[in-house]
Coordinates of C-alpha atoms (C1' of nucleotides) in Angstrom, one line a residue:
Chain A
X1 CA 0.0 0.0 0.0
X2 CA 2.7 2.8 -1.3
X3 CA 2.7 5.3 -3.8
X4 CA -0.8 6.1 -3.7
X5 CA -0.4 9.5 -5.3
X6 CA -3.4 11.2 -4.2
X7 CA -2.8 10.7 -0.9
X8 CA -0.5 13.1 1.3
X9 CA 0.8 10.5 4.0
X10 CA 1.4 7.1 2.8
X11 CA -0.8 5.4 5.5
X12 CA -3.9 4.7 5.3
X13 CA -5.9 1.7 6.6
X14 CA -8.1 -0.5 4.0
X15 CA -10.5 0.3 6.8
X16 CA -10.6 3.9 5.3
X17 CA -11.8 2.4 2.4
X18 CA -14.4 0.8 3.8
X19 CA -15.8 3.6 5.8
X20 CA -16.0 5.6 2.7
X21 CA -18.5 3.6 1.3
X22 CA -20.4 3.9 4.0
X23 CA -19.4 7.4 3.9
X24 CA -21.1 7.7 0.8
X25 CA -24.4 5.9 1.2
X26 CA -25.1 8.6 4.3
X27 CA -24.5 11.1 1.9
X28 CA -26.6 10.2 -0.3
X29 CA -29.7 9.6 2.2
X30 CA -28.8 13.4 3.2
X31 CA -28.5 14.7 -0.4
X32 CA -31.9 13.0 -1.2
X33 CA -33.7 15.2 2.3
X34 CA -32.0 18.3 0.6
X35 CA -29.3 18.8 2.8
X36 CA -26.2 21.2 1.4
X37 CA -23.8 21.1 4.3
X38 CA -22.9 18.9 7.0
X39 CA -20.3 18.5 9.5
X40 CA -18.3 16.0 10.6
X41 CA -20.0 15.4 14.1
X42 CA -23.3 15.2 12.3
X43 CA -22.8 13.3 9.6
X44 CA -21.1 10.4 11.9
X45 CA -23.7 10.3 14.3
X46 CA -25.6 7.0 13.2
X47 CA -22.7 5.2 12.0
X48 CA -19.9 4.2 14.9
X49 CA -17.7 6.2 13.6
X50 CA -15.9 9.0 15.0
X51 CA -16.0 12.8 13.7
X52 CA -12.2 12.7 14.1
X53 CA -12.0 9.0 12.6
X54 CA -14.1 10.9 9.4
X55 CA -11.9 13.9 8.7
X56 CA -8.9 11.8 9.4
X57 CA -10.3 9.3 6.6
X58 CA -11.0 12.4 4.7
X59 CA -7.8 13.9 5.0
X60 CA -6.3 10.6 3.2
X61 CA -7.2 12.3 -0.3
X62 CA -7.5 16.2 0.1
X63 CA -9.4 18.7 2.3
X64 CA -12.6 18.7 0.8
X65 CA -14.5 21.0 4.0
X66 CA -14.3 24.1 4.8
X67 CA -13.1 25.2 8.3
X68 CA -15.9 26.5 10.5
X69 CA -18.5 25.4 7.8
X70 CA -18.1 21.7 6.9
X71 CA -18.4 19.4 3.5
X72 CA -20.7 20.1 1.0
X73 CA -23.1 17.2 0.4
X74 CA -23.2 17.3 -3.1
X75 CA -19.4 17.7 -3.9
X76 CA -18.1 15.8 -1.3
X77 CA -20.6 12.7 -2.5
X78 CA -18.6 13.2 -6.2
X79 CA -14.9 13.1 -4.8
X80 CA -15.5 10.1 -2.8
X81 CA -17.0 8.5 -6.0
X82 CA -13.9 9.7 -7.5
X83 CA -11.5 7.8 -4.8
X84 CA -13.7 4.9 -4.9
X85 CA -13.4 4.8 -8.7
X86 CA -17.0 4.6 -9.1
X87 CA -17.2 7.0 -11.2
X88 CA -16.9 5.0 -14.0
X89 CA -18.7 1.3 -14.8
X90 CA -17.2 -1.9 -13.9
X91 CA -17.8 -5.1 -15.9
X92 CA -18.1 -7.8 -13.5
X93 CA -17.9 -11.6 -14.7
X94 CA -20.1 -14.4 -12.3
X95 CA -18.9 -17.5 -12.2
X96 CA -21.5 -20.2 -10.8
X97 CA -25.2 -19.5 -11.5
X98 CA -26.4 -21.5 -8.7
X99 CA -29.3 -20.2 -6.0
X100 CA -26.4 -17.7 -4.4
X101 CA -25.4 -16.6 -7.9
X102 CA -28.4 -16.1 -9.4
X103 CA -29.4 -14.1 -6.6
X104 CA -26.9 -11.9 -7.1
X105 CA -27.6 -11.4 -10.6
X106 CA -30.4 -9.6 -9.4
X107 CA -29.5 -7.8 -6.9
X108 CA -29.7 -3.7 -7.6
X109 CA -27.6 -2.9 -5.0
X110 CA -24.8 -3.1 -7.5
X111 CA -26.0 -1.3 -10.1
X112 CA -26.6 1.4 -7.9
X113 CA -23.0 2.2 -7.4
X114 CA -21.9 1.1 -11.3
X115 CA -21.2 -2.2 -10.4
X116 CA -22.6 -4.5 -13.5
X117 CA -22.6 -8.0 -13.9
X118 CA -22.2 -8.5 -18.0
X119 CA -21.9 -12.2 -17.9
X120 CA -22.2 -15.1 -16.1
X121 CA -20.3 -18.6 -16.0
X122 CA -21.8 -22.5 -15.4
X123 CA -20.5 -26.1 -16.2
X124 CA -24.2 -27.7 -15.8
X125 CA -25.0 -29.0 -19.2
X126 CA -29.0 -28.0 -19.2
X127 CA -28.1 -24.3 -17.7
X128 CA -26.1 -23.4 -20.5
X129 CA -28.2 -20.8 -22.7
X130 CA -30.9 -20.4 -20.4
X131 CA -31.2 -16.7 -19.3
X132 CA -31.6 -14.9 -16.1
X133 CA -32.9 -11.8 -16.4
X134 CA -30.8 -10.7 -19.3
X135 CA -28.1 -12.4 -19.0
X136 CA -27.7 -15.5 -21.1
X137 CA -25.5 -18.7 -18.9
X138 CA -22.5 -18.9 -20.5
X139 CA -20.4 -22.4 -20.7
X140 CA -17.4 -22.6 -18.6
X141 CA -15.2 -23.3 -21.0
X142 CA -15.5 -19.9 -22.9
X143 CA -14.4 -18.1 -19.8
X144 CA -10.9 -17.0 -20.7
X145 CA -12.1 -15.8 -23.7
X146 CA -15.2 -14.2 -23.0
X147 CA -13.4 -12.3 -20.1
X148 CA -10.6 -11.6 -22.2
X149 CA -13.3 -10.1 -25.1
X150 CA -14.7 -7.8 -23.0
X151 CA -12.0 -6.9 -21.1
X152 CA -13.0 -7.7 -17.3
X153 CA -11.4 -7.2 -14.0
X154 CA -13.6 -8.1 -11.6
X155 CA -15.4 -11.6 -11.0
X156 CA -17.5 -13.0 -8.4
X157 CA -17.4 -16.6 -7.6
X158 CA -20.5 -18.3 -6.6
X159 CA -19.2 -22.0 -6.8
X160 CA -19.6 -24.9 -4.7
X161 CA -16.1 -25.0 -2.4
X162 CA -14.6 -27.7 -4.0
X163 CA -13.9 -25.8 -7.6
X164 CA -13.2 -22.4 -5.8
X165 CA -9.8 -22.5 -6.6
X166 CA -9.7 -23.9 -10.0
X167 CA -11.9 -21.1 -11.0
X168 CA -10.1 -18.6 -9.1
X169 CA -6.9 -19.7 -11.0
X170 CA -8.5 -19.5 -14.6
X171 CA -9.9 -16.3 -13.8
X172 CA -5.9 -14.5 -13.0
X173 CA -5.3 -16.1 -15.8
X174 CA -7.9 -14.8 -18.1
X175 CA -6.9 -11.5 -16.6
X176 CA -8.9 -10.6 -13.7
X177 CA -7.4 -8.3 -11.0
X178 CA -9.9 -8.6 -8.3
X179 CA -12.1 -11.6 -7.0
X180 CA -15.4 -11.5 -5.0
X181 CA -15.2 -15.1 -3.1
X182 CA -18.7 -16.2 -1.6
X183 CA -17.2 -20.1 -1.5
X184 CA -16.6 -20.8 2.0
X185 CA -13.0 -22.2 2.0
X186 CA -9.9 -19.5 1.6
X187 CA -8.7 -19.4 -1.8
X188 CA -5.3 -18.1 -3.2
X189 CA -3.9 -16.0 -6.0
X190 CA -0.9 -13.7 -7.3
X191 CA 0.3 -11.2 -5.2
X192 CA -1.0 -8.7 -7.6
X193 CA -5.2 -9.6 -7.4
X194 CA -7.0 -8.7 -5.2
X195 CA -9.6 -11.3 -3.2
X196 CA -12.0 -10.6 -1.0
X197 CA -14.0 -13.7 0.8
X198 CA -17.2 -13.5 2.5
X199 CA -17.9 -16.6 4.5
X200 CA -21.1 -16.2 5.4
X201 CA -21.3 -19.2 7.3
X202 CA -18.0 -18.0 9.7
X203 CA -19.7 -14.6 9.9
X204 CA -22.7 -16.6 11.5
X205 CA -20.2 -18.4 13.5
X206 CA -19.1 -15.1 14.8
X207 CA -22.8 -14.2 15.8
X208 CA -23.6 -17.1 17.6
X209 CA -20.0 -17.2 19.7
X210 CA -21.1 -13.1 21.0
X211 CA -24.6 -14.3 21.6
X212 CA -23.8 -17.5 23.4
X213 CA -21.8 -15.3 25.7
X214 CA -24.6 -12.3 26.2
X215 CA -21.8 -10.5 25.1
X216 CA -21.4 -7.1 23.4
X217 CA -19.5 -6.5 19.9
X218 CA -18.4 -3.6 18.1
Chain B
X1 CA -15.6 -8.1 26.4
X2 CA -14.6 -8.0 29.9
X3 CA -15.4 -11.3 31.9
X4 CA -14.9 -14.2 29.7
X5 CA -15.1 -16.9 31.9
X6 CA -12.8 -19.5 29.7
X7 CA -10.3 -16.6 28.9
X8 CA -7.4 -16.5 30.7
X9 CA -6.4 -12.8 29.9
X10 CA -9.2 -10.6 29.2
X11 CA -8.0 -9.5 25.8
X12 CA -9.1 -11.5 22.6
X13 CA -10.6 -9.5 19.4
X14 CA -13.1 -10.0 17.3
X15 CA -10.7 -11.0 15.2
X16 CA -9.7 -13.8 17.2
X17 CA -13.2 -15.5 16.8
X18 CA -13.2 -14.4 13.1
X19 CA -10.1 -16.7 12.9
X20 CA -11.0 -20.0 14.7
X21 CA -13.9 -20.0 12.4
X22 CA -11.2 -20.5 9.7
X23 CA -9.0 -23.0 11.6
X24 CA -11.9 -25.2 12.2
X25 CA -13.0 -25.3 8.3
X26 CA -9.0 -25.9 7.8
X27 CA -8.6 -28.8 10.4
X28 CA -11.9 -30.5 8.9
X29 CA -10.1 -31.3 5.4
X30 CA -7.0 -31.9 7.1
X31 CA -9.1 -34.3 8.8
X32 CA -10.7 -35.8 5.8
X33 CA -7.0 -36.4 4.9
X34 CA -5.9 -38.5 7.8
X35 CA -3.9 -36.4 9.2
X36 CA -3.9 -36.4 13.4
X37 CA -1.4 -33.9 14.4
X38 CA -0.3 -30.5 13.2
X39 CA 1.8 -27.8 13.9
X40 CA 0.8 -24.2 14.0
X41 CA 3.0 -23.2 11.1
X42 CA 1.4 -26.2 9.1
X43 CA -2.2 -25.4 9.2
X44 CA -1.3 -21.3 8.6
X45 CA 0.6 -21.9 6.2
X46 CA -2.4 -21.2 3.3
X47 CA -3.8 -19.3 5.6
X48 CA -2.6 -15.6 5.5
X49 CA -2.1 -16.1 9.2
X50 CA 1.3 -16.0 11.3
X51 CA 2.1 -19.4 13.7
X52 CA 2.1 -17.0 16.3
X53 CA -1.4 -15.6 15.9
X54 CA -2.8 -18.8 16.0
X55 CA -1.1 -20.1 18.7
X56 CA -2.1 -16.9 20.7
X57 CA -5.4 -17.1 19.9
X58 CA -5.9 -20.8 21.0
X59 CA -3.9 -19.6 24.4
X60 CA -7.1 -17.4 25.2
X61 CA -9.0 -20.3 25.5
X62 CA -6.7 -22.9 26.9
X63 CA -3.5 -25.1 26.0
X64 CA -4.6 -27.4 23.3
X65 CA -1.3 -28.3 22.3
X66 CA 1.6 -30.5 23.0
X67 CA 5.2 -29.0 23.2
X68 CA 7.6 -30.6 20.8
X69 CA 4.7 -31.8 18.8
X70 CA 1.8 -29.6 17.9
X71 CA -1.8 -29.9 17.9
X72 CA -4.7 -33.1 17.6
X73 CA -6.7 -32.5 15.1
X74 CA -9.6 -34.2 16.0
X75 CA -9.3 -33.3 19.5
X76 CA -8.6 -29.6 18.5
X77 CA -11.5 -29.5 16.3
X78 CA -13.5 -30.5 18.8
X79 CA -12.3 -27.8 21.3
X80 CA -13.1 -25.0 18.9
X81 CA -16.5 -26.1 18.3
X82 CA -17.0 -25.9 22.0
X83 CA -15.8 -22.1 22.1
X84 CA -17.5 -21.2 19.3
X85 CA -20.7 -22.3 20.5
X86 CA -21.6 -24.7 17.8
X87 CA -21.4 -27.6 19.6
X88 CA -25.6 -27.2 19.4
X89 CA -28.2 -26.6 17.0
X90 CA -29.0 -23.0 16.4
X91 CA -32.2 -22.1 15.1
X92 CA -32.5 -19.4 12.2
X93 CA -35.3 -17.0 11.6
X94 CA -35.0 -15.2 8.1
X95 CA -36.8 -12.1 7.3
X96 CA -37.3 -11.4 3.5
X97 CA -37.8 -13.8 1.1
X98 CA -36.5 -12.2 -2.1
X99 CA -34.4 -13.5 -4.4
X100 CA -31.2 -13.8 -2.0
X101 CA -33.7 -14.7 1.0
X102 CA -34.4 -17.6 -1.3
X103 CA -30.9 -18.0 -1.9
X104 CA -30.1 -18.2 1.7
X105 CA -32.9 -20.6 2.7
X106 CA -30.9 -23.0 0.0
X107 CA -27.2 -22.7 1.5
X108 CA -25.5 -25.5 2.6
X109 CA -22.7 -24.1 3.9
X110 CA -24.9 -23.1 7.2
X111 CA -26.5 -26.9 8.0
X112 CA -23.4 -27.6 7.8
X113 CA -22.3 -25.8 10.9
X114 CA -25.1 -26.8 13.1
X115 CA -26.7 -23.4 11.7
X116 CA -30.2 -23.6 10.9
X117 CA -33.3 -21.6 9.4
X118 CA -36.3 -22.5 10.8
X119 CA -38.7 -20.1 9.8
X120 CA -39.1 -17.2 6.7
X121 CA -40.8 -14.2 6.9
X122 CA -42.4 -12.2 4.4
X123 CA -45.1 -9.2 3.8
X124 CA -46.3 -10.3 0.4
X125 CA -49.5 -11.8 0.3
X126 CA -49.1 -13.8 -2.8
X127 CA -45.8 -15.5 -1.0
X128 CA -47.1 -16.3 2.5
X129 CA -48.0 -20.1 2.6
X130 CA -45.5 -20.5 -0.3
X131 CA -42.8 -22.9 0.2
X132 CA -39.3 -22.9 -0.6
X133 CA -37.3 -25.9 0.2
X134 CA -39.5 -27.5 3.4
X135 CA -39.6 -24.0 4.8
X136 CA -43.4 -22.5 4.5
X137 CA -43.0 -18.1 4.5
X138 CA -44.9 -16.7 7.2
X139 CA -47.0 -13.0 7.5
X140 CA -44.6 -11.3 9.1
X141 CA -47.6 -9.9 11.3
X142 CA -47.2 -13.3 13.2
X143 CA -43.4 -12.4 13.5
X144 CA -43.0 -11.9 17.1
X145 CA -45.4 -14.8 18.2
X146 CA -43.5 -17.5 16.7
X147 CA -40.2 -16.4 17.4
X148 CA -40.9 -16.3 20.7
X149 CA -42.8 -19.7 20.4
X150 CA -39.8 -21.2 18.9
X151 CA -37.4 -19.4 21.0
X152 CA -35.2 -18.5 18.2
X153 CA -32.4 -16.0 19.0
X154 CA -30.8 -15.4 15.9
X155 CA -32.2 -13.8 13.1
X156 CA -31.1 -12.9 9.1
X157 CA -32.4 -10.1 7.9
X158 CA -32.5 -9.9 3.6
X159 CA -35.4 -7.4 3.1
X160 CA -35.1 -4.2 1.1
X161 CA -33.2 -1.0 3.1
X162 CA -36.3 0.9 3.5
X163 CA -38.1 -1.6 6.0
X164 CA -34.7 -3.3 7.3
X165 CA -34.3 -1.0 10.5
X166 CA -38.0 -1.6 11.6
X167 CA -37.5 -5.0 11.1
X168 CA -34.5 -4.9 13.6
X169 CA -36.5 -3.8 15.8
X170 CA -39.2 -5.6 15.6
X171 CA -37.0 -8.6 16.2
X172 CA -35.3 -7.4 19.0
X173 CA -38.6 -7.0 20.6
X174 CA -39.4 -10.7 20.0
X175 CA -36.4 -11.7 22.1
X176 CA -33.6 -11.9 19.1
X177 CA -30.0 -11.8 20.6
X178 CA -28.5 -11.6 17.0
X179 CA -28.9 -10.2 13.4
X180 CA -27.1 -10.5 10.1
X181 CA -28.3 -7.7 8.2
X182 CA -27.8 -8.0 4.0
X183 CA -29.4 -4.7 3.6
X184 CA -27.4 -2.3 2.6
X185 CA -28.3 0.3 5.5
X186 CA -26.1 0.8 8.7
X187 CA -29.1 -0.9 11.7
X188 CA -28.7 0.5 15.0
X189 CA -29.9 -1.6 18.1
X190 CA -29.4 -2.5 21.9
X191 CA -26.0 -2.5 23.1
X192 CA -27.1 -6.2 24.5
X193 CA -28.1 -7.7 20.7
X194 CA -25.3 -8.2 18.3
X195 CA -25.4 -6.9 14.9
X196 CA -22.9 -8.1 11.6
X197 CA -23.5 -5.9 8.6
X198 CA -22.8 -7.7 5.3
X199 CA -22.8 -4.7 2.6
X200 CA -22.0 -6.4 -0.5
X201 CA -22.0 -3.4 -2.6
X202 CA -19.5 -2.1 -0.2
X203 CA -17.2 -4.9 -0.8
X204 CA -17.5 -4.8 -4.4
X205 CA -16.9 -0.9 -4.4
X206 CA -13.7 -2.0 -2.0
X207 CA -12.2 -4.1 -4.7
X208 CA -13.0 -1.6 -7.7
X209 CA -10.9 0.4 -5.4
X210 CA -8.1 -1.7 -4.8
X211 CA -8.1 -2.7 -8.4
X212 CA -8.6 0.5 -9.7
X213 CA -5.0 1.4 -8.1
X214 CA -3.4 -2.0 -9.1
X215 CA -2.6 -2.4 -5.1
X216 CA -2.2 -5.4 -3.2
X217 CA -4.5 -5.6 0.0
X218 CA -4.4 -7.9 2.6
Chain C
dA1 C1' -16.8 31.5 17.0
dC2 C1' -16.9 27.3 14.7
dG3 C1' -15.5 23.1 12.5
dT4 C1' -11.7 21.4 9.7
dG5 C1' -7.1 19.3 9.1
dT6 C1' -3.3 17.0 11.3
dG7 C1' 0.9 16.0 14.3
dA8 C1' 1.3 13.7 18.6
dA9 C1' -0.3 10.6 22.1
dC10 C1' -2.6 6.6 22.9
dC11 C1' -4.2 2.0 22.7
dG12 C1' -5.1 -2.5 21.0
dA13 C1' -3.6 -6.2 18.1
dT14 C1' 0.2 -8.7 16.1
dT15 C1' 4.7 -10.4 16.2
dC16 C1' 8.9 -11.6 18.4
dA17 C1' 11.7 -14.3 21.1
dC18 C1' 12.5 -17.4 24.4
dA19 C1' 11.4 -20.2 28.6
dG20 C1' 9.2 -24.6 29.4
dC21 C1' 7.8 -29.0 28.6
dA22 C1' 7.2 -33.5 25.9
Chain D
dT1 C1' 15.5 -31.5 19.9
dG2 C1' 11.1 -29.4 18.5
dC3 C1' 7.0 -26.9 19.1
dT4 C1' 4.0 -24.8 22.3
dG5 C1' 2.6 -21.0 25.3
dT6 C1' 3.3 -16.3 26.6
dG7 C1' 5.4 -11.8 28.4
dA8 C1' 7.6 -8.1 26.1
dA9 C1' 8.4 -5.3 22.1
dT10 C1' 6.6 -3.6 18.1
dC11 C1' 3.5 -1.9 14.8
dG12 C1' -0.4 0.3 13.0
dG13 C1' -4.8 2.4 13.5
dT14 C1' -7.8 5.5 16.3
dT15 C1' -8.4 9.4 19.1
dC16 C1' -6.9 13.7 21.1
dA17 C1' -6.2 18.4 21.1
dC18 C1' -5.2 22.4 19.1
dA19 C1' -3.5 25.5 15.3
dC20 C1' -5.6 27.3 11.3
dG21 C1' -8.7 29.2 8.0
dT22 C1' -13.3 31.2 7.1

DNA sequence: ACGTGTGAACCGATTCACAGCA
DNA sequence: TGCTGTGAATCGGTTCACACGT
């Protein structure tokens, strides 16, 4: 995490990241009941997040307030889709169309933010062709090549566990820098992609260890 | 987080728990390959985890291991299913029955971990008495009655944003101890009721990020 | 006067390094 | 000897507190 050039420290957290999405979502909930200007304290106050933690996160990138004012909704909401890199659309390849997958082909919380699946991956023989929405099941066996064609990055992988990793592996090599894991085992790649897993199943884990305990999480 | 009873020292993170959710899926396929004992650096070494983190984050709960030779598998398996609390049966109530409700009701990844949904919820008229799978979707009116019938204490919730706060609440109210919220709105609740916040958008917008940059994240 | 931007202080989590035991 | 278990050292992220600009 060096060389970022926008940024004027070298250090900050993929948490910062994170929050910005979040970030951004408030923002928009505050644009939409005509809000102009907020500050820091104000906009932070639903979200467990600091004001300090904000401008901090903030500060990564520029200084987008003003002092003894605050951030303008409207502008602030366009730089951090500007850090994010959402302001532009992202192709996104599916690989597995089972009941997780297709589920996801549908779901609008990506297109919201510019996030578009354009085609979607399975080996079963009789899913081949069939559509979902409007995206027509593509074999497995095209998938460098379609991916290639189009020029993809990203990919989500919807597969049982087992094949995981196999389709990780032909997705680096069909060029894809950043993966989208929803297969509950851990799966590997080049130092230059990026993965991020969501085990839902460990996440449930983690619930039921803080509730067993009548304990309190952050 | 004060007060563990097991703990030795006071001080494990959320992290920790995150973790032994991924050592036990780990140790169960170094089961299935007949393999008894193993050493920390073995089992972390696909794991993007240091031997010393996982042999601190076992010492919170207890020495599991043998000096000079490492760790049963069976045994240690075993002992993590016991701190993580899935040792039992928990029962599941899932609210929204969309198409990633659906999806959920489907996954095997949570039977598999002694996680289970036991009852669906949904406001749609034309969906309640519906089955999917052997589950039949209940009026969500009758929400609070059969939660507390059934005693559940962990809920999913997959609805739209709009409704997924007052569903949070609504299920606190019947007696739910913790939610896993797929809607992509920050929930507030109790301090006593645990709350994990899956925002797959966020992810997504996470990677585009990391991509974007051609960085390496963690 | 007010709220941002940020170096410094703080705090918690990870890693180190080694004593202790099989 | 080899690997665990763990106090101590380190590292990195969050919070504090205040100078600065409007």
């Amino acid at each position: 995490m060096k060389d970022i050039k926008k940024a004027k420290k070298v250090q900050f957290s993929s948490g910062t990241i994170k929050r910005l999405s979040l970030y951004l979502r408030k923002l928009k909930t505050i644009q939409d009941n005509n809000v102009n200007v907020i500050s820091s304290s104000a906009i932070t106050q639903l979200l467990n997040v600091t004001p300090a933690q904000f401008r901090k996160d903030l500060s990564y990138f520029g200084g987008f307030g003003k002092r003894g004012v605050g951030y303008n909704v409207s502008l602030l909401i366009k730089e951090i889709e500007d850090i994010l890199g959402i302001n532009q659309e992202w192709k996104i390849a599916l690989v597995g169309t089972g009941k997780l997958g297709s589920a996801l082909l549908g779901f609008e919380g990506f297109s919201k933010f510019n996030l578009k699946i354009t085609c979607a991956f399975d080996n079963q023989k009789n899913k081949i062709g069939e559509n979902i929405g409007n995206i027509k099941i593509i074999d497995i066996k095209n998938l460098e090549k379609i991916i290639k064609k189009q020029n993809i990055k990203m990919a989500i992988i919807a597969t049982p566990p087992e094949v995981a990793q196999n389709m990780a592996s032909q997705l680096v090599k069909a060029g894809i820098k950043g993966i989208m894991n929803f297969a509950p085992v851990f799966i590997t790649v080049n130092k230059n992609v990026v993965v991020s897993n969501i085990d839902m199943a460990s996440e449930l884990e983690n619930l039921v260890f803080f509730v067993k305990r009548g304990e309190l999480k952050t």
